[in-house]
Coordinates of C-alpha atoms in Angstrom, one line a residue:
Chain A
M972 CA 85.2 80.0 108.9
I973 CA 86.2 80.9 112.5
S974 CA 84.2 79.2 115.1
K975 CA 81.7 81.0 117.3
K976 CA 83.7 79.9 120.3
K977 CA 86.8 81.5 118.9
I978 CA 85.1 84.8 118.2
E979 CA 83.7 84.8 121.7
N980 CA 87.2 84.2 123.0
I981 CA 88.6 87.0 120.9
A982 CA 86.0 89.4 122.2
K983 CA 86.9 88.4 125.7
L984 CA 90.6 89.0 125.0
S985 CA 89.7 92.4 123.5
R986 CA 87.6 93.3 126.5
I987 CA 84.6 94.1 124.4
K988 CA 81.1 92.7 125.1
I989 CA 79.4 91.5 121.9
S990 CA 75.9 90.1 121.3
A991 CA 75.1 86.8 119.7
K992 CA 74.1 88.6 116.5
E993 CA 77.5 90.4 116.6
V994 CA 79.3 87.1 117.1
E995 CA 77.8 85.9 113.8
K996 CA 78.3 89.2 111.9
F997 CA 81.9 89.9 113.1
G998 CA 82.7 86.2 112.8
S999 CA 81.9 86.1 109.1
Q1000 CA 83.6 89.5 108.4
I1001 CA 86.7 88.6 110.3
S1002 CA 86.9 85.2 108.6
S1003 CA 86.8 86.7 105.1
I1004 CA 89.4 89.3 106.0
L1005 CA 91.7 86.6 107.4
K1006 CA 91.1 84.5 104.3
F1007 CA 92.2 87.5 102.2
T1008 CA 95.4 87.9 104.2
E1009 CA 96.4 84.3 103.7
K1010 CA 97.5 85.5 100.3
L1011 CA 100.8 86.3 102.1
N1012 CA 101.6 82.6 102.2
E1013 CA 102.4 82.8 98.5
I1014 CA 105.6 84.5 99.4
D1015 CA 108.6 82.6 100.8
T1016 CA 109.8 84.6 103.8
E1017 CA 111.9 81.8 105.4
K1018 CA 115.1 83.8 105.3
I1019 CA 113.7 87.2 105.8
K1020 CA 114.5 89.3 108.9
V1021 CA 111.9 91.6 110.4
N1022 CA 112.9 95.3 110.3
K1023 CA 113.8 96.6 113.8
S1024 CA 112.2 99.9 112.9
I1025 CA 110.6 101.5 109.8
S1026 CA 112.8 104.6 109.7
G1027 CA 116.0 102.9 110.7
L1028 CA 116.2 104.5 114.2
S1029 CA 116.8 102.2 117.2
N1030 CA 117.5 102.5 120.9
V1031 CA 116.5 106.1 121.2
W1032 CA 117.3 106.9 124.8
R1033 CA 117.0 109.8 127.2
E1034 CA 118.5 110.6 130.6
D1035 CA 116.6 108.8 133.3
K1036 CA 116.0 112.1 135.1
V1037 CA 112.8 112.9 136.9
E1038 CA 111.4 116.3 135.7
K1039 CA 108.5 118.3 136.8
S1040 CA 105.5 117.7 134.6
E1041 CA 104.5 120.6 132.3
I1042 CA 100.9 119.9 133.1
E1043 CA 99.3 120.1 136.5
R1044 CA 97.9 116.9 138.0
E1045 CA 94.3 118.3 138.1
K1046 CA 94.2 118.6 134.4
F1047 CA 94.8 114.9 134.0
L1048 CA 92.2 114.1 136.6
E1049 CA 89.6 116.2 134.9
N1050 CA 88.6 113.5 132.5
A1051 CA 88.4 110.6 135.0
A1052 CA 84.9 109.3 135.7
G1053 CA 85.6 108.9 139.4
Q1054 CA 88.1 110.6 141.7
K1055 CA 89.0 110.7 145.3
D1056 CA 91.7 112.6 147.1
G1057 CA 93.6 113.2 143.9
F1058 CA 93.5 109.6 142.8
I1059 CA 91.4 108.0 140.0
K1060 CA 88.6 105.7 141.3
T1061 CA 87.9 102.4 139.8
K1062 CA 86.2 99.2 140.6
A1063 CA 88.1 96.7 142.7
V1064 CA 90.8 94.9 140.9
F1065 CA 90.7 91.9 143.1
E1066 CA 87.6 90.4 144.4
E1067 CA 87.1 89.4 148.0
Chain B
M1372 CA 88.6 138.7 97.2
L1373 CA 88.8 136.4 100.1
N1374 CA 87.9 133.2 98.2
N1375 CA 90.4 130.5 97.4
L1376 CA 93.2 132.1 99.4
T1377 CA 96.5 130.2 99.8
I1378 CA 98.8 130.8 102.7
K1379 CA 101.0 133.1 100.6
T1380 CA 98.1 135.2 99.2
A1381 CA 96.4 135.4 102.6
S1382 CA 99.7 136.4 104.3
K1383 CA 100.3 139.1 101.7
L1384 CA 96.9 140.6 102.4
L1385 CA 97.6 140.6 106.1
E1386 CA 101.1 142.1 105.6
T1387 CA 99.9 144.9 103.4
K1388 CA 97.0 145.4 105.8
K1389 CA 94.4 145.0 103.0
V1390 CA 92.6 142.6 105.4
S1391 CA 92.9 141.9 109.0
S1392 CA 93.2 138.4 110.6
L1393 CA 89.9 139.2 112.4
E1394 CA 88.2 139.9 109.0
L1395 CA 89.6 136.7 107.6
T1396 CA 88.6 134.7 110.6
K1397 CA 85.1 136.1 110.5
F1398 CA 84.9 135.3 106.8
Y1399 CA 85.7 131.6 107.3
L1400 CA 83.6 131.3 110.5
N1401 CA 80.6 132.7 108.5
N1402 CA 81.2 130.1 105.7
I1403 CA 81.3 127.4 108.3
K1404 CA 78.1 128.6 109.9
K1405 CA 76.5 128.6 106.4
N1406 CA 77.6 125.3 105.1
N1407 CA 78.7 123.0 108.0
K1408 CA 75.2 121.7 108.5
N1409 CA 75.4 120.3 105.0
L1410 CA 79.1 119.4 104.7
N1411 CA 79.5 118.3 108.4
S1412 CA 83.2 118.8 108.1
F1413 CA 83.6 120.2 111.7
I1414 CA 82.9 118.3 114.9
S1415 CA 83.7 121.4 116.9
V1416 CA 84.0 125.1 116.0
L1417 CA 86.0 127.2 118.4
E1418 CA 84.6 130.6 117.6
S1419 CA 85.5 132.7 120.6
E1420 CA 89.0 131.2 120.9
A1421 CA 89.6 131.9 117.1
L1422 CA 88.4 135.5 117.3
D1423 CA 90.7 135.9 120.3
S1424 CA 93.7 134.5 118.4
A1425 CA 92.9 136.6 115.4
K1426 CA 92.9 139.8 117.5
H1427 CA 96.3 138.9 119.0
A1428 CA 97.7 138.3 115.5
D1429 CA 96.4 141.7 114.4
K1430 CA 98.1 143.4 117.3
R1431 CA 101.4 141.8 116.3
I1432 CA 101.0 142.7 112.7
L1433 CA 100.1 146.3 113.5
A1434 CA 103.1 146.5 115.8
G1435 CA 105.3 145.3 112.9
K1436 CA 105.9 142.0 114.7
K1437 CA 104.3 139.6 112.3
L1438 CA 105.6 136.1 113.3
G1439 CA 106.0 134.8 109.8
V1440 CA 103.9 133.6 106.8
L1441 CA 101.5 131.6 109.0
D1442 CA 100.7 134.4 111.5
G1443 CA 97.0 135.2 111.6
I1444 CA 96.1 132.4 109.1
P1445 CA 92.8 130.5 109.9
M1446 CA 93.1 126.7 109.8
S1447 CA 91.7 123.5 111.4
L1448 CA 92.9 120.3 112.9
K1449 CA 91.6 116.7 112.3
D1450 CA 89.9 115.8 115.6
N1451 CA 92.5 113.2 116.6
M1452 CA 95.1 115.9 117.3
S1453 CA 95.2 117.2 120.8
L1454 CA 94.4 120.9 121.4
A1455 CA 94.8 121.8 125.1
G1456 CA 91.5 122.6 126.8
S1457 CA 89.4 121.5 123.9
I1458 CA 87.3 118.4 123.3
T1459 CA 89.3 115.9 121.1
T1460 CA 86.9 113.1 120.0
A1461 CA 88.8 111.1 117.4
G1462 CA 85.4 110.9 115.8
S1463 CA 84.3 108.5 118.5
K1464 CA 81.6 108.2 121.2
M1465 CA 84.3 106.9 123.5
L1466 CA 85.9 110.4 123.6
E1467 CA 82.8 112.5 123.2
N1468 CA 83.6 114.5 126.3
Y1469 CA 87.3 114.1 126.5
K1470 CA 89.2 117.4 127.0
A1471 CA 92.8 117.2 126.0
P1472 CA 95.1 118.3 128.8
Y1473 CA 97.9 119.2 126.5
D1474 CA 98.8 120.3 123.0
A1475 CA 100.1 118.0 120.3
T1476 CA 103.6 119.0 119.2
V1477 CA 102.2 120.0 115.8
T1478 CA 99.5 122.1 117.6
K1479 CA 102.2 123.8 119.7
K1480 CA 104.4 124.5 116.6
L1481 CA 101.5 126.0 114.6
K1482 CA 100.3 128.1 117.6
E1483 CA 103.8 129.5 118.0
A1484 CA 103.7 130.4 114.3
G1485 CA 100.5 132.4 115.0
V1486 CA 97.8 130.4 113.3
V1487 CA 94.1 130.9 114.1
I1488 CA 92.5 127.5 114.9
L1489 CA 88.9 127.5 113.8
G1490 CA 87.9 124.1 115.0
K1491 CA 88.4 120.3 114.8
N1492 CA 87.5 118.3 111.7
N1493 CA 85.2 115.3 111.3
M1494 CA 86.9 111.9 110.6
D1495 CA 86.4 108.2 110.5
E1496 CA 86.3 106.8 114.1
F1497 CA 89.9 106.6 115.4
A1498 CA 91.0 107.2 111.8
M1499 CA 89.8 103.8 110.7
G1500 CA 88.1 104.1 107.4
S1501 CA 88.3 105.6 103.9
S1502 CA 85.0 107.5 103.7
T1503 CA 84.4 109.3 107.0
E1504 CA 81.2 107.1 107.2
S1505 CA 82.3 105.5 110.5
S1506 CA 82.3 108.8 112.4
Y1507 CA 80.1 108.8 115.5
F1508 CA 79.3 112.4 114.5
G1509 CA 77.6 111.6 111.2
N1510 CA 78.7 111.6 107.6
A1511 CA 80.7 114.4 106.0
R1512 CA 79.8 115.2 102.4
N1513 CA 81.9 115.7 99.4
P1514 CA 81.6 119.4 98.3
H1515 CA 81.5 118.4 94.7
D1516 CA 78.5 116.1 95.1
S1517 CA 76.7 115.9 98.4
E1518 CA 75.6 112.3 97.8
R1519 CA 79.2 111.2 97.8
V1520 CA 81.8 110.6 100.4
P1521 CA 84.7 113.0 100.8
G1522 CA 87.0 110.1 101.4
G1523 CA 88.7 109.3 104.7
S1524 CA 89.7 109.1 107.3
S1525 CA 90.6 112.8 107.2
G1526 CA 87.4 113.7 105.3
G1527 CA 86.5 116.8 107.3
S1528 CA 90.0 118.3 106.8
A1529 CA 89.9 117.8 103.0
I1530 CA 86.4 119.3 102.8
A1531 CA 87.3 122.4 104.9
T1532 CA 90.4 123.1 102.7
V1533 CA 88.5 123.1 99.4
S1534 CA 85.3 124.8 100.6
D1535 CA 86.8 128.1 101.9
Q1536 CA 86.2 127.0 105.5
V1537 CA 89.9 127.3 106.2
V1538 CA 93.1 128.2 104.4
F1539 CA 94.6 124.9 105.3
S1540 CA 94.1 121.9 107.6
L1541 CA 96.1 119.1 109.2
G1542 CA 95.2 115.5 108.8
S1543 CA 96.8 112.1 109.6
D1544 CA 97.6 109.2 107.3
T1545 CA 98.1 105.6 108.2
G1546 CA 97.1 103.9 104.9
G1547 CA 96.1 106.8 102.8
S1548 CA 93.9 108.9 105.1
I1549 CA 95.4 112.2 103.9
R1550 CA 96.0 111.4 100.2
Q1551 CA 92.7 109.7 99.4
P1552 CA 90.4 112.4 100.7
A1553 CA 92.7 115.0 99.1
S1554 CA 92.1 113.2 95.8
F1555 CA 88.4 112.8 96.4
C1556 CA 87.9 116.5 97.3
G1557 CA 90.5 118.2 95.0
A1558 CA 93.1 119.3 97.5
V1559 CA 96.8 118.7 97.8
G1560 CA 97.5 116.2 100.5
L1561 CA 101.0 115.3 101.8
K1562 CA 102.0 112.3 103.9
P1563 CA 105.6 112.9 105.1
T1564 CA 108.3 110.3 105.6
Y1565 CA 107.6 108.3 108.7
G1566 CA 109.3 110.1 111.6
A1567 CA 109.4 113.5 109.9
V1568 CA 106.6 114.9 112.0
S1569 CA 106.1 114.3 115.7
R1570 CA 103.2 112.0 116.6
Y1571 CA 103.2 113.4 120.2
G1572 CA 99.6 114.4 120.9
L1573 CA 98.2 112.5 117.9
L1574 CA 95.8 109.9 119.2
A1575 CA 97.6 106.8 118.0
M1576 CA 96.0 104.3 115.6
A1577 CA 98.9 102.2 114.2
S1578 CA 102.1 103.6 115.7
S1579 CA 104.5 102.3 113.1
L1580 CA 102.5 103.8 110.2
D1581 CA 100.8 107.0 111.4
Q1582 CA 102.0 110.4 110.2
I1583 CA 100.5 113.8 110.4
G1584 CA 100.5 116.0 107.2
P1585 CA 98.9 119.0 105.6
F1586 CA 95.9 119.6 103.3
S1587 CA 96.3 122.7 101.2
K1588 CA 95.1 124.3 98.0
N1589 CA 98.5 124.2 96.3
V1590 CA 101.9 122.5 96.5
E1591 CA 103.7 125.6 97.8
D1592 CA 101.5 125.7 100.8
A1593 CA 102.1 122.0 101.5
A1594 CA 105.8 122.7 101.5
I1595 CA 105.5 125.7 103.8
L1596 CA 103.4 123.5 106.2
L1597 CA 105.8 120.6 106.0
D1598 CA 108.6 122.8 107.2
A1599 CA 106.4 124.3 109.9
I1600 CA 105.5 121.0 111.5
S1601 CA 108.4 118.7 110.7
G1602 CA 111.5 118.2 112.9
H1603 CA 112.8 116.1 115.7
D1604 CA 110.8 116.0 118.9
P1605 CA 112.3 114.5 122.1
K1606 CA 108.7 113.6 123.1
D1607 CA 108.4 111.2 120.1
A1608 CA 111.2 108.6 120.1
T1609 CA 110.3 107.7 116.5
S1610 CA 111.0 111.2 115.2
I1611 CA 114.0 111.6 112.9
P1612 CA 116.8 113.7 114.1
N1613 CA 118.0 116.5 111.7
F1614 CA 115.0 116.1 109.4
P1615 CA 115.8 118.6 106.6
K1616 CA 113.6 121.6 105.8
V1617 CA 112.6 121.7 102.1
G1618 CA 112.5 125.5 101.7
N1619 CA 112.3 126.2 98.0
S1620 CA 114.4 123.2 97.0
Y1621 CA 111.5 121.7 95.1
K1622 CA 110.9 124.7 92.8
K1623 CA 113.1 123.2 90.1
D1624 CA 112.4 122.4 86.5
I1625 CA 111.1 118.9 85.9
K1626 CA 113.8 118.3 83.3
G1627 CA 115.6 115.0 83.9
L1628 CA 113.5 113.9 86.9
K1629 CA 113.0 110.2 86.5
I1630 CA 109.4 109.2 87.1
G1631 CA 108.7 105.5 87.4
V1632 CA 105.1 104.3 86.6
P1633 CA 104.5 100.8 88.1
K1634 CA 102.7 98.6 85.7
E1635 CA 100.7 97.2 88.6
A1636 CA 99.1 100.7 89.1
L1637 CA 97.2 100.5 85.8
G1638 CA 94.6 98.3 84.2
G1639 CA 92.5 95.8 86.1
G1640 CA 90.6 97.4 88.9
V1641 CA 91.3 101.1 88.2
N1642 CA 88.4 103.2 86.9
K1643 CA 88.9 103.8 83.2
K1644 CA 88.4 107.6 83.5
I1645 CA 91.0 107.8 86.3
E1646 CA 93.5 105.8 84.2
E1647 CA 92.9 108.2 81.3
C1648 CA 93.4 111.3 83.4
F1649 CA 96.5 109.7 85.0
R1650 CA 98.1 108.8 81.6
D1651 CA 97.4 112.3 80.3
A1652 CA 99.2 113.8 83.3
I1653 CA 102.2 111.6 82.8
F1654 CA 102.3 112.4 79.2
K1655 CA 102.3 116.2 80.0
L1656 CA 105.1 115.7 82.5
E1657 CA 107.1 113.8 79.9
K1658 CA 106.6 116.6 77.4
A1659 CA 107.8 119.0 80.0
G1660 CA 111.1 117.1 80.2
A1661 CA 110.6 114.4 82.8
K1662 CA 112.0 111.0 82.0
V1663 CA 109.1 108.5 82.4
V1664 CA 110.0 104.8 82.9
E1665 CA 107.8 101.8 83.3
V1666 CA 108.7 99.8 86.3
S1667 CA 107.4 96.8 88.1
L1668 CA 106.6 96.3 91.8
P1669 CA 105.5 92.7 92.0
L1670 CA 104.8 92.8 95.7
T1671 CA 102.1 95.4 95.2
E1672 CA 99.3 92.8 95.4
Y1673 CA 100.5 91.8 98.9
A1674 CA 100.5 95.3 100.4
V1675 CA 96.8 95.4 101.4
P1676 CA 96.7 91.9 103.0
C1677 CA 100.0 92.8 104.8
Y1678 CA 98.5 96.0 106.1
Y1679 CA 95.4 94.3 107.4
I1680 CA 97.3 92.1 109.7
I1681 CA 99.8 94.7 111.0
V1682 CA 97.4 97.6 111.4
P1683 CA 94.7 95.7 113.4
A1684 CA 97.5 94.2 115.5
E1685 CA 98.8 97.7 116.4
V1686 CA 95.3 99.0 116.7
S1687 CA 94.3 96.3 119.2
S1688 CA 97.3 97.4 121.4
N1689 CA 96.6 101.2 121.0
M1690 CA 92.9 100.9 121.7
G1691 CA 93.6 99.1 125.0
R1692 CA 94.0 102.4 126.8
Y1693 CA 90.3 103.2 126.3
D1694 CA 88.9 101.6 129.4
G1695 CA 86.7 104.5 130.6
I1696 CA 88.7 104.8 133.8
K1697 CA 91.3 107.5 133.2
Y1698 CA 89.2 109.1 130.5
G1699 CA 86.5 108.2 128.0
L1700 CA 83.0 106.8 128.2
N1701 CA 82.2 105.2 131.5
E1702 CA 79.0 103.2 131.7
S1703 CA 79.2 102.5 135.4
K1704 CA 76.6 105.1 136.3
S1705 CA 74.0 103.9 133.8
K1706 CA 74.8 100.2 134.2
N1707 CA 75.8 100.1 137.9
E1708 CA 73.6 97.1 138.8
K1709 CA 74.6 95.1 135.8
V1710 CA 78.4 95.7 136.0
K1711 CA 79.7 93.4 138.7
N1712 CA 83.4 93.8 138.4
L1713 CA 86.3 95.7 136.6
I1714 CA 86.5 93.4 133.6
E1715 CA 82.7 93.7 133.0
L1716 CA 83.1 97.5 133.2
Y1717 CA 85.8 97.4 130.5
E1718 CA 83.6 95.2 128.4
E1719 CA 80.6 97.5 128.7
N1720 CA 82.5 100.8 128.2
R1721 CA 84.2 99.5 125.1
A1722 CA 81.1 97.9 123.7
E1723 CA 79.2 101.2 124.0
G1724 CA 82.1 103.5 123.1
F1725 CA 83.4 101.9 120.0
G1726 CA 81.8 101.6 116.6
D1727 CA 81.8 98.5 114.4
E1728 CA 85.0 99.1 112.4
V1729 CA 87.0 99.8 115.5
K1730 CA 85.6 96.6 117.2
R1731 CA 86.4 94.6 114.1
R1732 CA 90.0 95.8 113.9
I1733 CA 90.6 95.3 117.6
M1734 CA 89.3 91.7 117.4
L1735 CA 91.2 91.0 114.2
G1736 CA 94.3 92.3 116.0
S1737 CA 93.8 90.3 119.1
Y1738 CA 93.4 87.2 116.9
V1739 CA 96.6 87.6 114.9
L1740 CA 98.6 88.4 118.0
S1741 CA 97.2 85.5 120.0
A1742 CA 99.2 82.4 120.9
G1743 CA 99.3 79.9 118.1
Y1744 CA 98.5 82.5 115.4
Y1745 CA 101.2 85.1 116.0
D1746 CA 103.8 83.4 113.8
A1747 CA 101.5 82.5 111.0
Y1748 CA 99.9 86.0 110.7
Y1749 CA 101.7 88.8 112.5
K1750 CA 105.3 87.6 112.1
K1751 CA 104.6 86.6 108.5
A1752 CA 103.2 90.1 107.8
Q1753 CA 106.2 91.8 109.4
K1754 CA 108.5 89.8 107.1
V1755 CA 106.4 90.7 104.0
R1756 CA 106.6 94.3 105.2
A1757 CA 110.4 94.1 105.2
L1758 CA 110.3 92.8 101.7
I1759 CA 108.0 95.5 100.5
K1760 CA 110.2 98.2 102.0
Q1761 CA 113.2 96.6 100.3
E1762 CA 111.4 96.5 97.0
Y1763 CA 110.8 100.3 97.2
E1764 CA 114.4 101.0 98.3
N1765 CA 115.6 99.1 95.2
I1766 CA 113.3 100.9 92.8
F1767 CA 114.5 104.3 94.0
K1768 CA 118.0 103.3 92.9
K1769 CA 116.5 103.4 89.4
V1770 CA 114.0 106.3 89.5
D1771 CA 113.6 109.5 91.5
V1772 CA 109.9 109.2 92.2
L1773 CA 107.0 106.9 91.4
A1774 CA 103.7 108.0 90.1
T1775 CA 100.3 106.2 90.5
P1776 CA 96.7 107.3 90.6
T1777 CA 95.9 108.1 94.2
A1778 CA 92.7 106.1 94.3
P1779 CA 91.4 103.3 92.1
N1780 CA 87.8 104.7 92.1
L1781 CA 86.1 108.1 91.9
P1782 CA 84.3 109.3 95.1
F1783 CA 81.6 106.7 95.7
K1784 CA 78.1 107.2 97.1
F1785 CA 77.2 106.8 100.7
G1786 CA 76.6 103.2 101.7
E1787 CA 78.2 101.9 98.5
K1788 CA 81.3 100.3 100.2
S1789 CA 80.4 100.5 103.9
A1790 CA 78.6 97.1 103.9
D1791 CA 81.7 95.2 102.9
P1792 CA 84.8 95.9 104.9
L1793 CA 87.1 94.4 102.3
A1794 CA 85.7 96.5 99.5
M1795 CA 86.4 99.6 101.6
Y1796 CA 89.9 98.3 102.3
L1797 CA 90.7 98.0 98.7
E1798 CA 90.2 101.7 98.2
D1799 CA 93.6 102.2 99.7
I1800 CA 95.5 99.9 97.4
F1801 CA 97.8 102.6 96.0
T1802 CA 98.3 104.5 99.2
I1803 CA 99.1 101.7 101.7
P1804 CA 102.6 100.8 100.4
A1805 CA 104.0 104.2 101.3
N1806 CA 102.9 103.8 104.9
L1807 CA 104.3 100.2 105.1
A1808 CA 107.6 101.4 103.8
G1809 CA 107.7 104.7 105.7
L1810 CA 108.0 106.8 102.6
P1811 CA 106.8 110.3 101.7
A1812 CA 103.9 110.6 99.3
V1813 CA 101.7 113.4 98.0
S1814 CA 98.4 113.6 96.1
V1815 CA 97.9 116.4 93.7
P1816 CA 94.7 117.2 91.7
C1817 CA 95.1 116.2 88.1
G1818 CA 91.7 116.6 86.6
M1819 CA 87.9 116.4 87.0
V1820 CA 85.6 113.9 85.4
A1821 CA 81.9 112.9 85.6
P1822 CA 81.4 109.4 87.0
E1823 CA 79.6 106.6 85.2
D1824 CA 76.8 106.8 87.8
G1825 CA 76.3 110.6 88.0
D1826 CA 76.7 113.9 86.2
K1827 CA 78.5 116.1 88.6
E1828 CA 82.3 116.3 87.9
L1829 CA 84.5 114.8 90.5
P1830 CA 88.2 115.4 91.3
I1831 CA 91.0 112.9 90.5
G1832 CA 94.3 112.9 92.2
I1833 CA 97.8 111.7 91.1
Q1834 CA 100.2 110.4 93.7
F1835 CA 103.9 110.8 93.7
I1836 CA 105.9 108.5 96.1
G1837 CA 109.5 109.2 97.0
P1838 CA 112.4 107.6 98.8
Q1839 CA 112.9 108.1 102.6
M1840 CA 113.3 111.8 103.2
G1841 CA 112.7 112.5 99.5
E1842 CA 110.0 115.2 100.1
S1843 CA 111.9 117.6 97.8
K1844 CA 111.6 115.2 94.9
I1845 CA 107.9 114.4 95.2
L1846 CA 107.1 118.1 95.8
Q1847 CA 109.2 118.9 92.7
A1848 CA 107.1 116.5 90.6
A1849 CA 103.9 117.8 92.2
Y1850 CA 104.8 121.5 91.7
N1851 CA 105.6 121.0 88.1
L1852 CA 102.4 119.0 87.5
E1853 CA 100.4 121.8 89.1
K1854 CA 101.9 124.2 86.6
I1855 CA 101.0 122.2 83.5
I1856 CA 97.6 120.8 84.4

């Protein structure tokens, strides 16, 4: 069973605020899902290499060329909660 | 006359001017007005835009400039696909007011083919679920029994396709989200090979598994749609160059097609009536000339645990973009006093904007990717995934396609599985492997049966899985089954 402290830590990493009740609920659900996944330990994967990609493609490059965007800047700003002078507003990243 | 139209029959009516696109569009819009309150398959209906598109299609048709078989055909998109200028919610409160600034590639392709987009379909939040019960916009109902789920996460798309709300719909599939609702509602649902269809403009859930695919009333329509939406896209670096069109290649006799039935797909855990229907379908295919072979896929029992490490990991990364700053729910106005800094703003926005299943998977993902756990969980799952992919590659040296029931259970009642995440996860036991291995798979209706706990008959689907780029083969099996069922 994953500790309360660990769940609080994961919520912090996930940038999601959760209540004490949720810590308990999610804690027990996540614990049982993780227990279920431990079944994978039945398989020996010592010598197995991870696939680079699922379809076999790799290193798909394009020319490093700057092109004009098909969509105007305003369209992208439309959805931002705060805007100023064509920039997206947000709370200060660094505190004084 | 307008009921149960396929793309071909609708197109014929338009071509011969027996019906106009405007009449067709109004027919479907009326149906939606009548039954969406009950079915709740649409999150948004785009009436004026649709009527406009229909009028344009009619102008083209009258001028002898019909674009092709899809011109003027009413359809819908699952609400995780971007349609420029329209709200795209992904079934979530987080994006309740998000207006997509651009078209997804699939949207663009279908618009260029002349389709009439009637609206956006209801879905599990951010495509996480197998019943559409996690949608912020309420439950969608199975048209065969309104007390039961339509499946998920593309529940709305499946409903619309079988309820004469549209001729066809597009959905997305990460662990079965096209095939399972297709099975639960009685539609044909196809998940193409990973990379066949561009994911540009699809709100990402798990980037190495997601694929867009069609819901249709028959296999022929699924093939038409596959060709319309597939193909390399420079905007999606995972899209396959030179992905072949299927055309009519699948319209072949079933004689000699080797169908493998994994023994792990039967017995223990599969509803008896589903198993019976499945065996009957296989028997019919064999009588029609297919060569049926029992095979074994011993890694089958590891597919779901493997999936539930990899997918939450990718989800935790993909959901990181939803911070409420560039777009999405922003609580700063309502909680201005309480929110002291940027991190708290993120935490509040995401707590409010996401439902339980999404939060659960993000946290699970953060855990398995975190220092000290990465090797034991995520890396381990990646290695098992490689083994599963290899197991499928090997089996396709012996058989042309595999056949399994699409789902282990009949459509269940609301609330039956939603209390236990694991019970819900196990609904996808037959569909998950194709996503892990990047393979094409299709679900076709193969019968109707009354459940043990009810008296209304419910649809059952049979699934065919093929090798990478083996769409022709699975469609061949599906097409032939459709003829003999």
